[in-house]
Short mmCIF file of C-alpha atoms in Angstrom, two decimals:
data_model
loop_
_atom_site.label_atom_id
_atom_site.label_comp_id
_atom_site.label_asym_id
_atom_site.label_seq_id
_atom_site.Cartn_x
_atom_site.Cartn_y
_atom_site.Cartn_z
CA MET A 1 -2.37 -44.68 17.22
CA VAL A 2 -1.27 -41.54 15.39
CA LYS A 3 -0.73 -43.49 12.18
CA LEU A 4 -4.22 -44.99 12.46
CA LEU A 5 -5.81 -41.55 12.80
CA LEU A 6 -3.71 -40.19 9.94
CA VAL A 7 -4.83 -42.99 7.60
CA LYS A 8 -8.44 -42.41 8.62
CA MET A 9 -8.14 -38.65 7.99
CA LEU A 10 -6.65 -39.14 4.52
CA ARG A 11 -9.35 -41.65 3.64
CA ASP A 12 -12.14 -39.35 4.80
CA MET A 13 -10.63 -36.35 3.00
CA ASN A 14 -10.38 -38.38 -0.21
CA ARG A 15 -14.08 -39.23 -0.01
CA SER A 16 -14.98 -35.52 0.25
CA LYS A 17 -12.06 -34.14 -1.72
CA ALA A 18 -14.20 -31.67 -3.69
CA VAL A 19 -15.16 -29.86 -0.48
CA TYR A 20 -11.57 -29.66 0.74
CA ILE A 21 -10.29 -28.53 -2.64
CA ILE A 22 -12.80 -25.67 -2.56
CA CYS A 23 -11.71 -24.73 0.97
CA VAL A 24 -8.05 -24.77 -0.06
CA LEU A 25 -8.73 -22.65 -3.15
CA VAL A 26 -10.68 -20.07 -1.17
CA ALA A 27 -7.86 -19.90 1.39
CA VAL A 28 -5.30 -19.63 -1.42
CA ILE A 29 -7.10 -16.62 -2.87
CA GLY A 30 -7.29 -14.92 0.51
CA PHE A 31 -3.69 -15.50 1.52
CA SER A 32 -2.34 -14.67 -1.95
CA GLY A 33 -4.07 -11.29 -1.67
CA TYR A 34 -2.64 -10.83 1.81
CA SER A 35 0.94 -11.70 0.91
CA LEU A 36 0.82 -9.91 -2.46
CA MET A 37 -0.37 -6.62 -0.99
CA SER A 38 1.75 -6.89 2.13
CA ILE A 39 4.89 -7.53 0.10
CA ALA A 40 4.04 -4.78 -2.38
CA TYR A 41 3.45 -2.42 0.54
CA GLY A 42 6.76 -3.33 2.17
CA ARG A 43 8.68 -2.96 -1.09
CA LEU A 44 7.07 0.39 -1.85
CA MET A 45 7.86 1.65 1.64
CA THR A 46 11.50 0.58 1.23
CA THR A 47 11.73 2.18 -2.22
CA ARG A 48 10.07 5.37 -1.03
CA ASP A 49 12.39 5.73 1.97
CA ALA A 50 15.46 5.06 -0.19
CA PHE A 51 14.20 7.61 -2.74
CA PHE A 52 13.63 10.23 -0.05
CA ALA A 53 17.11 9.61 1.37
CA ALA A 54 18.80 9.75 -2.07
CA THR A 55 17.23 13.15 -2.83
CA ASP A 56 17.50 14.60 0.71
CA PHE A 57 13.78 15.21 0.70
CA SER A 58 12.67 17.81 3.25
CA GLU A 59 10.43 17.03 6.18
CA VAL A 60 8.75 20.46 6.39
CA PHE A 61 7.98 23.14 3.80
CA ALA A 62 6.88 26.77 4.13
CA ALA A 63 5.41 28.84 1.32
CA VAL A 64 5.51 32.67 1.50
CA ARG A 65 4.78 35.47 -0.93
CA GLN A 66 8.40 36.64 -0.88
CA ALA A 67 11.07 36.81 1.83
CA PRO A 68 14.79 37.60 1.94
CA LEU A 69 17.01 34.60 1.40
CA GLY A 70 18.96 35.43 4.54
CA LEU A 71 15.90 34.63 6.63
CA ALA A 72 16.99 30.99 6.42
CA ALA A 73 19.60 31.64 9.12
CA LYS A 74 16.90 32.85 11.54
CA LEU A 75 14.68 29.89 10.71
CA ALA A 76 17.59 27.50 11.32
CA ALA A 77 17.70 28.75 14.93
CA VAL A 78 14.22 27.34 15.65
CA PRO A 79 14.55 24.54 18.23
CA GLY A 80 14.31 21.17 16.52
CA VAL A 81 15.31 22.42 13.04
CA SER A 82 18.45 20.83 11.59
CA GLN A 83 18.80 22.48 8.18
CA VAL A 84 16.97 25.20 6.23
CA GLU A 85 17.20 26.06 2.56
CA GLY A 86 15.55 29.04 0.92
CA ARG A 87 14.44 28.47 -2.64
CA LEU A 88 12.28 29.77 -5.46
CA THR A 89 9.34 27.99 -7.09
CA GLU A 90 7.43 29.39 -10.05
CA THR A 91 5.16 28.06 -12.78
CA ALA A 92 6.30 28.97 -16.30
CA ARG A 93 4.64 28.44 -19.66
CA VAL A 94 6.50 26.45 -22.32
CA SER A 95 6.72 28.48 -25.52
CA SER A 96 8.83 26.15 -27.66
CA LEU A 97 10.67 22.84 -27.52
CA GLY A 98 13.89 21.99 -29.30
CA GLU A 99 14.00 23.17 -32.88
CA GLU A 100 11.24 25.77 -32.65
CA LYS A 101 8.69 23.07 -31.94
CA THR A 102 5.59 24.40 -30.25
CA PRO A 103 4.05 22.06 -27.65
CA ASP A 104 0.52 20.86 -28.16
CA GLY A 105 -1.81 22.75 -25.83
CA ALA A 106 -0.78 24.97 -22.91
CA ALA A 107 2.20 23.10 -21.48
CA GLU A 108 3.67 24.40 -18.23
CA LEU A 109 6.56 23.53 -15.95
CA LEU A 110 6.90 24.00 -12.22
CA LEU A 111 10.35 25.54 -11.82
CA ILE A 112 12.13 24.62 -8.56
CA SER A 113 15.50 25.99 -7.55
CA ILE A 114 18.11 23.56 -6.26
CA ARG A 115 21.67 23.68 -4.96
CA PRO A 116 24.37 21.08 -5.72
CA ASP A 117 24.61 19.91 -2.09
CA GLY A 118 21.21 21.14 -0.95
CA LEU A 119 17.85 19.60 -0.23
CA ASN A 120 15.27 18.13 -2.62
CA ARG A 121 17.67 17.40 -5.45
CA PRO A 122 16.24 15.39 -8.37
CA TYR A 123 17.28 11.78 -8.85
CA LEU A 124 18.96 11.73 -12.26
CA SER A 125 18.29 9.08 -14.88
CA ALA A 126 20.45 10.88 -17.47
CA GLY A 127 22.81 13.85 -17.62
CA SER A 128 23.94 15.97 -14.70
CA LEU A 129 22.75 18.71 -12.38
CA PRO A 130 22.68 22.29 -13.77
CA ALA A 131 25.87 24.28 -13.46
CA ALA A 132 25.86 27.56 -11.55
CA GLY A 133 25.31 30.63 -13.72
CA ARG A 134 24.32 28.66 -16.82
CA ALA A 135 20.89 28.47 -18.45
CA GLN A 136 20.40 24.78 -17.78
CA MET A 137 17.68 22.64 -16.25
CA VAL A 138 16.96 19.10 -15.16
CA LEU A 139 13.66 18.26 -16.85
CA GLY A 140 11.10 15.84 -15.46
CA GLU A 141 11.29 12.43 -17.13
CA GLY A 142 7.57 12.30 -17.88
CA PHE A 143 7.52 15.59 -19.77
CA ALA A 144 10.67 14.65 -21.69
CA GLU A 145 9.22 11.29 -22.74
CA ALA A 146 5.89 12.83 -23.74
CA HIS A 147 7.59 15.33 -26.07
CA GLY A 148 10.55 13.25 -27.23
CA LEU A 149 13.16 15.45 -25.54
CA LYS A 150 16.65 14.37 -24.53
CA VAL A 151 19.75 15.77 -22.88
CA GLY A 152 21.13 18.60 -25.01
CA ASP A 153 17.77 19.82 -26.30
CA SER A 154 16.42 23.22 -25.31
CA VAL A 155 13.17 24.44 -23.80
CA SER A 156 11.97 28.05 -24.01
CA LEU A 157 9.96 29.34 -21.06
CA ILE A 158 7.87 32.43 -20.36
CA ALA A 159 7.29 33.69 -16.81
CA ASP A 160 6.19 37.16 -15.69
CA GLY A 161 6.56 38.47 -19.23
CA ARG A 162 10.15 37.26 -19.53
CA SER A 163 11.26 34.68 -22.08
CA MET A 164 14.40 32.55 -21.90
CA ALA A 165 15.74 29.34 -23.45
CA PHE A 166 17.21 26.65 -21.22
CA GLU A 167 19.37 23.70 -22.16
CA ILE A 168 18.31 20.29 -20.83
CA CYS A 169 21.38 19.13 -18.90
CA GLY A 170 19.70 16.15 -17.27
CA LEU A 171 16.53 14.14 -16.86
CA GLY A 172 15.27 13.13 -13.46
CA ILE A 173 12.54 13.04 -10.89
CA SER A 174 12.07 14.29 -7.36
CA PRO A 175 9.56 13.35 -4.66
CA GLU A 176 7.97 16.71 -5.46
CA ASN A 177 6.90 15.67 -8.95
CA ILE A 178 6.18 11.95 -8.71
CA TYR A 179 2.45 12.79 -8.80
CA LEU A 180 2.25 16.43 -9.89
CA LEU A 181 -1.25 17.80 -10.54
CA LYS A 182 -1.76 21.00 -12.51
CA ASN A 183 -5.05 21.65 -10.74
CA LEU A 184 -6.30 20.13 -7.50
CA ALA A 185 -9.49 19.16 -9.35
CA ASP A 186 -7.51 16.79 -11.59
CA LEU A 187 -7.52 13.12 -10.69
CA LEU A 188 -4.49 12.03 -12.71
CA PRO A 189 -1.33 13.92 -13.68
CA ASP A 190 -0.91 14.93 -17.32
CA LEU A 191 2.85 14.78 -17.76
CA SER A 192 2.69 16.14 -21.30
CA ALA A 193 1.09 19.35 -20.02
CA TYR A 194 2.60 19.80 -16.55
CA ASP A 195 5.74 18.52 -14.88
CA GLY A 196 8.65 19.73 -12.80
CA ALA A 197 11.96 21.30 -13.86
CA PHE A 198 14.95 21.94 -11.60
CA LEU A 199 17.27 24.92 -12.04
CA ASP A 200 20.23 26.33 -10.15
CA TYR A 201 19.07 28.98 -7.68
CA GLY A 202 21.13 31.75 -9.26
CA THR A 203 19.83 30.96 -12.75
CA LEU A 204 16.19 30.87 -11.68
CA ALA A 205 16.55 34.02 -9.55
CA ALA A 206 18.02 35.91 -12.52
CA PHE A 207 15.24 34.66 -14.80
CA LEU A 208 12.55 35.81 -12.37
CA SER A 209 14.45 38.95 -11.29
CA LYS A 210 14.30 37.79 -7.65
CA GLU A 211 17.95 37.71 -6.68
CA GLY A 212 18.38 37.29 -2.95
CA ALA A 213 14.73 36.35 -2.44
CA ALA A 214 12.84 33.15 -1.65
CA ASN A 215 9.21 32.17 -1.76
CA ASN A 216 9.64 28.71 -0.31
CA PHE A 217 11.70 27.28 2.53
CA ALA A 218 12.61 23.61 3.01
CA PHE A 219 13.44 22.19 6.44
CA THR A 220 14.99 19.03 7.84
CA LEU A 221 14.45 18.26 11.49
CA GLN A 222 16.60 16.87 14.25
CA PRO A 223 16.05 13.21 15.23
CA GLY A 224 12.95 12.71 17.36
CA VAL A 225 11.39 16.06 16.41
CA ALA A 226 7.91 15.94 14.81
CA PRO A 227 6.78 18.52 12.21
CA GLY A 228 4.06 19.72 14.56
CA ASP A 229 6.72 20.75 17.08
CA VAL A 230 8.17 23.44 14.80
CA LYS A 231 5.28 24.59 12.62
CA ALA A 232 4.05 27.29 15.00
CA ALA A 233 7.52 28.82 15.45
CA ILE A 234 8.10 28.84 11.69
CA GLU A 235 4.76 30.53 11.06
CA ASN A 236 5.55 33.26 13.62
CA ILE A 237 8.82 34.11 11.89
CA LEU A 238 7.29 34.09 8.40
CA ASP A 239 4.08 35.97 9.21
CA PRO A 240 5.53 39.41 8.27
CA TYR A 241 6.27 38.01 4.80
CA VAL A 242 2.71 36.74 4.17
CA CYS A 243 3.14 33.11 5.18
CA GLN A 244 0.75 31.13 3.00
CA ARG A 245 1.24 27.65 4.35
CA VAL A 246 3.52 25.53 6.53
CA TYR A 247 3.18 21.82 5.79
CA ASP A 248 5.07 18.57 6.18
CA ARG A 249 5.93 15.98 3.57
CA THR A 250 2.75 13.99 4.26
CA GLU A 251 0.71 17.05 3.22
CA HIS A 252 2.71 17.67 0.06
CA VAL A 253 0.38 17.10 -2.90
CA SER A 254 2.80 14.82 -4.72
CA THR A 255 3.86 12.61 -1.82
CA SER A 256 0.43 12.61 -0.17
CA MET A 257 -0.97 10.73 -3.18
CA LEU A 258 1.74 8.11 -2.76
CA GLN A 259 1.02 7.87 0.97
CA ALA A 260 -2.71 7.48 0.30
CA GLU A 261 -1.95 4.55 -2.02
CA LEU A 262 0.32 2.98 0.59
CA ASP A 263 -2.37 3.33 3.27
CA GLN A 264 -4.93 1.72 0.98
CA LEU A 265 -2.60 -1.21 0.28
CA LYS A 266 -2.06 -1.72 4.00
CA ARG A 267 -5.79 -1.70 4.74
CA MET A 268 -6.61 -4.10 1.90
CA ALA A 269 -3.85 -6.47 3.04
CA GLY A 270 -5.72 -6.85 6.33
CA VAL A 271 -9.27 -7.04 4.96
CA ILE A 272 -8.94 -9.39 1.97
CA PRO A 273 -7.69 -12.51 3.80
CA PHE A 274 -10.32 -12.05 6.51
CA LEU A 275 -13.16 -12.06 3.95
CA PHE A 276 -11.93 -15.14 2.13
CA LEU A 277 -11.08 -16.97 5.35
CA LEU A 278 -14.62 -16.29 6.55
CA VAL A 279 -16.00 -18.00 3.43
CA ALA A 280 -13.59 -20.90 3.84
CA ALA A 281 -14.54 -21.21 7.51
CA VAL A 282 -18.24 -21.50 6.70
CA ILE A 283 -17.62 -24.19 4.08
CA LEU A 284 -15.22 -26.07 6.31
CA TYR A 285 -17.44 -25.89 9.39
CA ILE A 286 -20.52 -27.20 7.55
CA SER A 287 -18.61 -30.03 5.89
CA LEU A 288 -16.82 -31.09 9.09
CA PHE A 289 -19.98 -30.85 11.18
CA ARG A 290 -21.77 -33.17 8.75
CA LEU A 291 -18.77 -35.52 8.73
CA VAL A 292 -18.72 -35.67 12.52
CA GLU A 293 -22.45 -36.38 12.67
CA GLN A 294 -22.08 -39.17 10.13
CA GLN A 295 -19.18 -40.68 12.07
CA ARG A 296 -20.92 -40.59 15.46
CA SER A 297 -20.62 -44.31 15.92
CA GLN A 298 -16.96 -44.24 14.84
CA ILE A 299 -16.25 -41.61 17.47
CA GLY A 300 -17.94 -43.76 20.10
CA THR A 301 -15.85 -46.75 19.01
CA MET A 302 -12.65 -44.66 19.14
CA LEU A 303 -13.45 -43.51 22.66
CA ALA A 304 -14.36 -47.06 23.74
CA LEU A 305 -11.03 -48.37 22.39
CA GLY A 306 -9.10 -45.98 24.61
CA PHE A 307 -8.70 -42.85 22.52
CA SER A 308 -8.96 -39.75 24.68
CA HIS A 309 -11.46 -36.98 24.05
CA ARG A 310 -8.55 -34.70 23.29
CA ALA A 311 -7.13 -37.08 20.69
CA ALA A 312 -10.53 -37.34 19.00
CA GLY A 313 -10.89 -33.56 18.94
CA LEU A 314 -7.39 -33.06 17.54
CA HIS A 315 -8.13 -35.70 14.90
CA TYR A 316 -10.98 -33.66 13.46
CA ALA A 317 -9.08 -30.39 13.98
CA SER A 318 -6.36 -31.82 11.74
CA PHE A 319 -8.86 -31.89 8.85
CA GLY A 320 -9.03 -28.11 9.00
CA ALA A 321 -5.31 -27.74 9.77
CA CYS A 322 -4.35 -29.58 6.58
CA ALA A 323 -6.69 -27.47 4.44
CA GLY A 324 -5.52 -24.25 6.09
CA PHE A 325 -1.83 -25.14 5.75
CA ALA A 326 -2.21 -25.97 2.06
CA GLY A 327 -4.16 -22.75 1.46
CA GLY A 328 -1.64 -20.64 3.38
CA VAL A 329 1.40 -22.08 1.61
CA GLY A 330 -0.23 -21.90 -1.82
CA GLY A 331 -1.45 -18.37 -1.24
CA GLY A 332 1.94 -17.26 0.10
CA LEU A 333 3.82 -18.66 -2.90
CA ILE A 334 1.41 -17.07 -5.38
CA GLY A 335 1.59 -13.77 -3.52
CA ILE A 336 5.39 -13.74 -3.54
CA ALA A 337 5.45 -14.49 -7.26
CA SER A 338 2.86 -11.80 -8.05
CA ALA A 339 4.20 -9.06 -5.75
CA VAL A 340 7.12 -8.04 -7.96
CA PRO A 341 4.97 -7.16 -11.03
CA ILE A 342 2.61 -5.19 -8.77
CA TRP A 343 5.54 -3.34 -7.19
CA GLU A 344 6.98 -2.56 -10.63
CA TYR A 345 3.58 -1.30 -11.78
CA TYR A 346 3.45 1.14 -8.87
CA LEU A 347 6.98 2.33 -9.64
CA THR A 348 5.94 2.95 -13.24
CA PHE A 349 2.77 4.75 -12.21
CA PHE A 350 4.55 7.02 -9.71
CA ARG A 351 7.72 7.14 -11.83
CA MET A 352 9.95 6.28 -8.89
CA PRO A 353 13.46 4.86 -9.46
CA ARG A 354 14.16 1.25 -8.60
CA LEU A 355 15.87 1.81 -5.27
CA GLY A 356 16.12 -0.45 -2.24
CA GLU A 357 16.21 -3.72 -4.20
CA GLY A 358 17.53 -6.97 -2.80
CA PHE A 359 14.53 -7.48 -0.57
CA ALA A 360 14.87 -10.24 2.01
CA ALA A 361 11.56 -9.71 3.81
CA ASP A 362 9.26 -11.49 1.36
CA TYR A 363 9.37 -15.07 2.67
CA PRO A 364 8.22 -14.29 6.23
CA TYR A 365 4.81 -13.65 4.66
CA LEU A 366 4.83 -17.25 3.40
CA PHE A 367 5.38 -18.55 6.93
CA SER A 368 2.82 -16.17 8.43
CA SER A 369 0.24 -17.24 5.82
CA ALA A 370 0.87 -20.93 6.49
CA ALA A 371 0.73 -20.44 10.27
CA ALA A 372 -2.42 -18.30 10.17
CA GLY A 373 -4.21 -20.70 7.81
CA THR A 374 -3.27 -23.75 9.87
CA VAL A 375 -4.31 -22.28 13.23
CA PHE A 376 -7.52 -20.68 11.96
CA CYS A 377 -8.81 -23.72 10.08
CA ALA A 378 -7.74 -26.10 12.84
CA LEU A 379 -9.84 -24.05 15.27
CA ILE A 380 -12.82 -24.38 12.92
CA GLY A 381 -12.37 -28.15 12.86
CA TRP A 382 -12.14 -28.27 16.65
CA LEU A 383 -15.34 -26.23 17.02
CA ALA A 384 -17.19 -28.48 14.56
CA ALA A 385 -16.28 -31.66 16.46
CA ARG A 386 -16.17 -30.53 20.08
CA GLY A 387 -19.79 -31.46 20.81
CA LEU A 388 -19.47 -35.15 19.94
CA THR A 389 -15.90 -35.63 21.11
CA ARG A 390 -16.96 -34.65 24.63
CA LEU A 391 -19.55 -37.46 24.89
CA GLN A 392 -19.02 -40.67 26.79
CA PRO A 393 -18.51 -43.77 24.59
CA ALA A 394 -21.93 -45.22 25.42
CA ASP A 395 -23.67 -41.95 24.51
CA ALA A 396 -21.71 -41.54 21.29
CA LEU A 397 -22.59 -45.08 20.15
CA ARG A 398 -26.30 -44.35 20.42
CA PRO A 399 -28.14 -42.32 17.77
CA ALA A 400 -28.63 -38.68 18.66
CA ALA A 401 -31.87 -37.87 20.47
CA PRO A 402 -34.28 -35.81 18.38
CA SER A 403 -34.25 -32.14 19.24
CA ASN A 404 -37.27 -30.41 20.71
CA GLY A 405 -39.56 -28.80 18.18
CA ARG A 406 -42.34 -26.28 18.29
CA ALA A 407 -44.52 -24.49 15.83
CA ALA A 408 -43.06 -21.41 14.22
CA PRO A 409 -45.05 -18.15 14.57
CA LEU A 410 -46.22 -18.44 10.95
CA GLU A 411 -47.48 -21.99 11.51
CA LYS A 412 -49.77 -20.76 14.30
CA LEU A 413 -51.93 -18.88 11.78
CA PRO A 414 -55.01 -20.99 10.86
CA PHE A 415 -55.02 -20.25 7.13
CA VAL A 416 -51.32 -21.14 6.81
CA ARG A 417 -51.85 -24.58 8.39
CA ALA A 418 -54.84 -25.12 6.09
CA ILE A 419 -52.96 -24.53 2.84
CA LEU A 420 -49.68 -26.22 3.79
CA THR A 421 -49.37 -29.93 4.45
CA LEU A 422 -46.76 -31.35 6.80
CA PRO A 423 -44.40 -32.51 3.98
#
């Protein structure tokens, strides 16, 4: 019995293969978008988390006009705070590069103090971290590439009327400069004009004449503590020092742009397959409904020969199940193959290192695509055939009774009936 229905299904699908090919292609497009964006989202999340862990990226930041460095001990006593680091941040103008080369335009660097075992260290692609007491810096990769700089070159900076030359001891990137904007009105970062540079705290403090001071504090929190739980206490302690802002990593300009892109990917991964599946459902429903109407007498014969109503309904549901399964598998395979280039493009755009590779979570999207496509399209097939498959054999063998008709509101107007004939 099952073999008979299978042969009949394959024969009917072959007669209308163009319709089913279109349905499969539409489902393939939808599920490829779903798996591609879902996999890219998962890979980016894994890379981001590994990047944050490798650089000991802070969970909360506080910007003040100027405060004593020793205030970090008082801030560390706030309930829920695990570690506090006082640091200096300052924007400096680049006066020359390397061998007395003047940069094109007004190039600037955001100077950020770091400690060898502290928070927010840059992830190095070349060189080493700056040594204590030496005029060295880790320069952002984007700025170095834009100006052809390498480890060993020098950069001269001007800040607060002071000028000093620094040796490039390393090249790297931190979560704080993966998407660094010079002005909030800018849409895209200009790495040739503005990037980050990381200096030892003592070196930067001497350059700015701010020894023993800090204008920024970085915090890590204890497990289970949310940033909102400590912000108020931090603000109260920093208020006497003109607290400008207390914010978490999701509000950081650089990482917030990355988070916005991740959120958009997640939303699109849910919307795209729904839109394409809706189109496939319409095509499949119309084609199966017409097929069922044409095979009314065959359905009556099947029921008269002993096939159950359930078997007849599942037979026509299998038309949709086959199309949905093929679309889900095809879309999943295409999505898996296309996700890696998309992931690498995002890494290039945000200049993040390739961390967290060896992903094993890609193929579940293939199975979820195949399962979703099969179930959804099978349901469409069941809905298209449920009316006829519920009839008694004698009723199904007879032609369908004509439906009741009545004049439309427009047809009731005398002049419309006068100018339009029945055909």
